[in-house]
Amino acid sequence: MSFSITDGPIDAGALRALVQDPHCGACVVFEGWVRNHNEGREVLGLEYEVYEPLAVSEGLRILAEARHRFGLSGVACVHRTGRLGLGEVAVVVVAAAAHRDEAFRACRYVIDEVKRRLPIWKKEHYRDGEARWVNCRHCVAADSEGLAAS
Amino acid sequence: MMRVRVRYFASFREATGIDDEWVDTDAKNLRALFDEAMARHAGLDHEPAALVAVNDCMADWDARVGEGDEVLFFPPVAGG
């Protein structure tokens, strides 16, 4: 079980090797990529901010939950911090189990909980020069009033 | 009166213009402590999905504040 934060490219192959186990017949890998659009706006890149002490401890807790719930053999996750360009890998989850059903469900559980619970924030940089924190209600309101910093 | 350290992240840091501050407070819980922060910082506003942690453990908004606590105010998270 491994959870980490990195400011460099993620090696999905190395992560998969971590969970390799002769008891496993399935390994599901999820990669989150930086895409070029969100909610109708053209995105040029992202900036992640992570509060690492708690992201790691809570991340490990999520992996332990997944292992317990789905009877996984191995599970691991790496999340990026800092600035990322289009197409870069922002997060990787690997889940290995005896059979594919548990592996798929566990992988889905981990990425959903990572997005919901970890102290990680994402700022999108748009083609028009604006930047905005994602999911921030107040920031959206400020944007619509033209108050957002450019 | 208690003395606690309050830290702000992401949009909250930009709204307050600071990373952290020491405050003297009588706030009965974390929600009240955030209300006090809003009174000090005009740019800070309620976020229904905001999270809070104390001494590096996730906490409930109704939890009490203790002398010397380090309170972390997290705006809505967006990992992945």
Short mmCIF file of N, CA, C and O in Angstrom, two decimals, chain A residues 32 46 48-51 53-54 57-58 79 90-91 111 114-123 133-139, chain B residues 7-11 13-15 42-49 51 53 56-58 70 72-80:
data_model
loop_
_atom_site.label_atom_id
_atom_site.label_comp_id
_atom_site.label_asym_id
_atom_site.label_seq_id
_atom_site.Cartn_x
_atom_site.Cartn_y
_atom_site.Cartn_z
N GLY A 32 -5.46 9.99 -14.41
CA GLY A 32 -6.16 11.26 -14.63
C GLY A 32 -5.24 12.17 -15.42
O GLY A 32 -4.09 12.37 -15.02
N LEU A 46 -2.79 23.42 -15.58
CA LEU A 46 -3.32 23.35 -14.22
C LEU A 46 -2.21 23.61 -13.21
O LEU A 46 -1.04 23.42 -13.50
N TYR A 48 -1.67 22.52 -9.17
CA TYR A 48 -2.19 21.85 -7.98
C TYR A 48 -1.50 22.39 -6.74
O TYR A 48 -0.29 22.63 -6.74
N GLU A 49 -2.29 22.57 -5.69
CA GLU A 49 -1.72 22.86 -4.38
C GLU A 49 -2.12 21.69 -3.47
O GLU A 49 -3.28 21.26 -3.49
N VAL A 50 -1.17 21.18 -2.72
CA VAL A 50 -1.43 20.02 -1.87
C VAL A 50 -0.95 20.31 -0.46
O VAL A 50 0.16 20.81 -0.28
N TYR A 51 -1.77 20.01 0.52
CA TYR A 51 -1.28 20.06 1.91
C TYR A 51 -0.82 18.64 2.22
O TYR A 51 -1.62 17.75 2.55
N PRO A 53 1.10 16.75 4.44
CA PRO A 53 0.99 15.87 5.62
C PRO A 53 -0.36 15.18 5.71
O PRO A 53 -0.44 13.97 5.93
N LEU A 54 -1.42 15.94 5.49
CA LEU A 54 -2.76 15.38 5.64
C LEU A 54 -3.20 14.63 4.38
O LEU A 54 -3.94 13.65 4.45
N SER A 57 -1.64 11.14 4.84
CA SER A 57 -2.26 10.31 5.88
C SER A 57 -3.69 9.92 5.50
O SER A 57 -4.11 8.78 5.67
N GLU A 58 -4.43 10.88 4.94
CA GLU A 58 -5.82 10.59 4.55
C GLU A 58 -5.83 9.70 3.29
O GLU A 58 -6.69 8.84 3.14
N HIS A 79 -0.19 11.29 -6.62
CA HIS A 79 -0.84 12.50 -7.12
C HIS A 79 0.22 13.58 -7.32
O HIS A 79 1.13 13.72 -6.51
N ALA A 90 -1.94 13.60 -14.01
CA ALA A 90 -2.10 14.29 -12.72
C ALA A 90 -2.20 13.32 -11.56
O ALA A 90 -1.81 13.64 -10.45
N VAL A 91 -2.76 12.14 -11.84
CA VAL A 91 -2.95 11.15 -10.76
C VAL A 91 -2.98 9.76 -11.36
O VAL A 91 -3.46 9.57 -12.49
N ILE A 111 -10.27 6.63 -6.53
CA ILE A 111 -10.20 7.93 -7.22
C ILE A 111 -11.34 8.84 -6.78
O ILE A 111 -11.16 10.05 -6.60
N VAL A 114 -10.41 10.16 -3.31
CA VAL A 114 -9.28 11.09 -3.43
C VAL A 114 -9.80 12.47 -3.83
O VAL A 114 -9.43 13.50 -3.26
N LYS A 115 -10.72 12.49 -4.79
CA LYS A 115 -11.27 13.78 -5.26
C LYS A 115 -12.14 14.44 -4.20
O LYS A 115 -12.24 15.66 -4.15
N ARG A 116 -12.77 13.63 -3.38
CA ARG A 116 -13.75 14.15 -2.42
C ARG A 116 -13.11 14.58 -1.10
O ARG A 116 -13.60 15.51 -0.46
N ARG A 117 -12.02 13.90 -0.70
CA ARG A 117 -11.55 14.07 0.68
C ARG A 117 -10.18 14.69 0.86
O ARG A 117 -9.89 15.22 1.93
N LEU A 118 -9.30 14.56 -0.12
CA LEU A 118 -7.92 14.99 0.14
C LEU A 118 -7.74 16.49 0.00
O LEU A 118 -8.34 17.12 -0.87
N PRO A 119 -6.92 17.09 0.88
CA PRO A 119 -6.66 18.53 0.77
C PRO A 119 -5.74 18.84 -0.42
O PRO A 119 -4.55 19.07 -0.29
N ILE A 120 -6.39 18.78 -1.60
CA ILE A 120 -5.71 19.08 -2.86
C ILE A 120 -6.60 20.06 -3.61
O ILE A 120 -7.82 19.85 -3.69
N TRP A 121 -6.00 21.13 -4.14
CA TRP A 121 -6.77 22.14 -4.87
C TRP A 121 -6.17 22.31 -6.25
O TRP A 121 -4.97 22.20 -6.45
N LYS A 122 -7.08 22.64 -7.20
CA LYS A 122 -6.70 22.72 -8.60
C LYS A 122 -7.07 24.08 -9.14
O LYS A 122 -8.23 24.49 -9.05
N LYS A 123 -6.09 24.76 -9.68
CA LYS A 123 -6.36 26.06 -10.31
C LYS A 123 -6.21 25.89 -11.81
O LYS A 123 -5.16 25.43 -12.28
N TRP A 133 -9.81 28.75 -9.19
CA TRP A 133 -9.80 27.53 -8.37
C TRP A 133 -11.06 26.74 -8.68
O TRP A 133 -12.17 27.28 -8.57
N VAL A 134 -10.91 25.47 -9.00
CA VAL A 134 -12.05 24.61 -9.32
C VAL A 134 -12.83 24.27 -8.05
O VAL A 134 -12.23 24.07 -6.99
N ASN A 135 -14.17 24.23 -8.18
CA ASN A 135 -15.09 23.88 -7.07
C ASN A 135 -15.30 24.98 -6.05
O ASN A 135 -15.97 24.78 -5.05
N CYS A 136 -14.69 26.13 -6.27
CA CYS A 136 -14.79 27.20 -5.29
C CYS A 136 -15.96 28.10 -5.67
O CYS A 136 -15.91 28.83 -6.65
N ARG A 137 -17.03 28.02 -4.86
CA ARG A 137 -18.27 28.74 -5.15
C ARG A 137 -18.03 30.25 -5.17
O ARG A 137 -18.49 30.97 -6.05
N HIS A 138 -17.30 30.71 -4.18
CA HIS A 138 -17.04 32.14 -4.06
C HIS A 138 -16.24 32.65 -5.27
O HIS A 138 -16.48 33.73 -5.78
N CYS A 139 -15.29 31.81 -5.73
CA CYS A 139 -14.47 32.20 -6.88
C CYS A 139 -15.34 32.31 -8.14
O CYS A 139 -15.16 33.19 -8.96
N ARG B 7 -4.45 28.53 9.71
CA ARG B 7 -3.78 28.50 8.40
C ARG B 7 -4.79 28.47 7.27
O ARG B 7 -5.85 27.85 7.39
N TYR B 8 -4.46 29.17 6.18
CA TYR B 8 -5.38 29.28 5.04
C TYR B 8 -4.73 28.66 3.80
O TYR B 8 -3.54 28.83 3.57
N PHE B 9 -5.56 27.99 2.98
CA PHE B 9 -5.04 27.31 1.80
C PHE B 9 -5.77 27.76 0.54
O PHE B 9 -6.94 28.15 0.58
N ALA B 10 -5.04 27.67 -0.59
CA ALA B 10 -5.60 27.89 -1.93
C ALA B 10 -6.43 29.18 -1.97
O ALA B 10 -5.92 30.25 -1.67
N SER B 11 -7.73 29.07 -2.33
CA SER B 11 -8.54 30.29 -2.48
C SER B 11 -8.69 31.04 -1.15
O SER B 11 -8.83 32.27 -1.15
N ARG B 13 -6.35 31.33 1.09
CA ARG B 13 -5.11 32.10 1.27
C ARG B 13 -5.16 33.37 0.40
O ARG B 13 -4.78 34.45 0.84
N GLU B 14 -5.67 33.20 -0.83
CA GLU B 14 -5.76 34.37 -1.71
C GLU B 14 -6.78 35.38 -1.17
O GLU B 14 -6.59 36.58 -1.31
N ALA B 15 -7.85 34.88 -0.57
CA ALA B 15 -8.90 35.77 -0.07
C ALA B 15 -8.42 36.57 1.15
O ALA B 15 -8.79 37.73 1.33
N ALA B 42 -12.18 40.69 4.76
CA ALA B 42 -13.36 41.00 3.95
C ALA B 42 -13.51 40.03 2.77
O ALA B 42 -14.63 39.73 2.35
N GLY B 43 -12.40 39.53 2.24
CA GLY B 43 -12.48 38.67 1.05
C GLY B 43 -12.92 37.24 1.34
O GLY B 43 -13.25 36.48 0.43
N LEU B 44 -12.92 36.87 2.61
CA LEU B 44 -13.22 35.48 2.98
C LEU B 44 -14.73 35.29 3.08
O LEU B 44 -15.43 36.12 3.63
N ASP B 45 -15.23 34.16 2.53
CA ASP B 45 -16.67 33.93 2.52
C ASP B 45 -16.96 32.46 2.81
O ASP B 45 -16.09 31.61 2.67
N HIS B 46 -18.21 32.18 3.21
CA HIS B 46 -18.62 30.80 3.46
C HIS B 46 -18.52 29.98 2.19
O HIS B 46 -18.87 30.44 1.12
N GLU B 47 -18.09 28.75 2.34
CA GLU B 47 -18.09 27.78 1.24
C GLU B 47 -18.74 26.52 1.82
O GLU B 47 -18.18 25.90 2.72
N PRO B 48 -19.92 26.15 1.30
CA PRO B 48 -20.61 24.99 1.88
C PRO B 48 -19.75 23.73 1.89
O PRO B 48 -19.86 22.91 2.80
N ALA B 49 -18.88 23.57 0.92
CA ALA B 49 -18.08 22.33 0.84
C ALA B 49 -16.70 22.48 1.49
O ALA B 49 -15.85 21.61 1.32
N LEU B 51 -13.69 22.33 4.16
CA LEU B 51 -13.32 21.33 5.17
C LEU B 51 -12.42 21.99 6.21
O LEU B 51 -11.84 23.05 5.96
N ALA B 53 -9.45 21.07 9.48
CA ALA B 53 -8.62 20.10 10.17
C ALA B 53 -7.98 20.78 11.37
O ALA B 53 -7.78 21.99 11.38
N ASP B 56 -3.45 18.54 12.07
CA ASP B 56 -3.26 17.54 11.01
C ASP B 56 -4.23 16.36 11.05
O ASP B 56 -3.93 15.29 10.51
N CYS B 57 -5.39 16.55 11.68
CA CYS B 57 -6.46 15.55 11.61
C CYS B 57 -7.73 16.23 11.10
O CYS B 57 -8.08 17.30 11.60
N MET B 58 -8.44 15.58 10.18
CA MET B 58 -9.69 16.14 9.70
C MET B 58 -10.64 16.29 10.90
O MET B 58 -10.65 15.44 11.79
N GLU B 70 -3.54 24.09 16.07
CA GLU B 70 -3.29 24.60 14.71
C GLU B 70 -4.50 24.21 13.87
O GLU B 70 -4.76 23.02 13.65
N LEU B 72 -6.65 24.31 10.39
CA LEU B 72 -6.42 24.43 8.94
C LEU B 72 -7.77 24.62 8.25
O LEU B 72 -8.63 23.74 8.33
N PHE B 73 -7.95 25.74 7.58
CA PHE B 73 -9.19 25.97 6.82
C PHE B 73 -8.95 25.62 5.36
O PHE B 73 -8.12 26.24 4.69
N PHE B 74 -9.71 24.61 4.89
CA PHE B 74 -9.55 24.12 3.52
C PHE B 74 -10.75 24.54 2.66
O PHE B 74 -11.88 24.12 2.94
N PRO B 75 -10.55 25.28 1.61
CA PRO B 75 -11.66 25.55 0.67
C PRO B 75 -12.03 24.23 -0.03
O PRO B 75 -11.32 23.23 0.13
N PRO B 76 -13.14 24.22 -0.79
CA PRO B 76 -13.58 22.96 -1.43
C PRO B 76 -12.43 22.32 -2.19
O PRO B 76 -11.75 22.99 -2.98
N VAL B 77 -12.22 21.04 -1.95
CA VAL B 77 -11.07 20.35 -2.55
C VAL B 77 -11.38 19.95 -3.99
O VAL B 77 -12.54 19.85 -4.38
N ALA B 78 -10.33 19.72 -4.76
CA ALA B 78 -10.51 19.39 -6.18
C ALA B 78 -9.32 18.59 -6.70
O ALA B 78 -8.69 18.95 -7.69
N GLY B 79 -9.02 17.50 -6.00
CA GLY B 79 -7.92 16.66 -6.49
C GLY B 79 -8.37 15.84 -7.69
O GLY B 79 -9.50 15.90 -8.12
N GLY B 80 -7.45 15.05 -8.21
CA GLY B 80 -7.73 14.16 -9.34
C GLY B 80 -7.68 14.85 -10.67
O GLY B 80 -7.49 16.05 -10.74
#
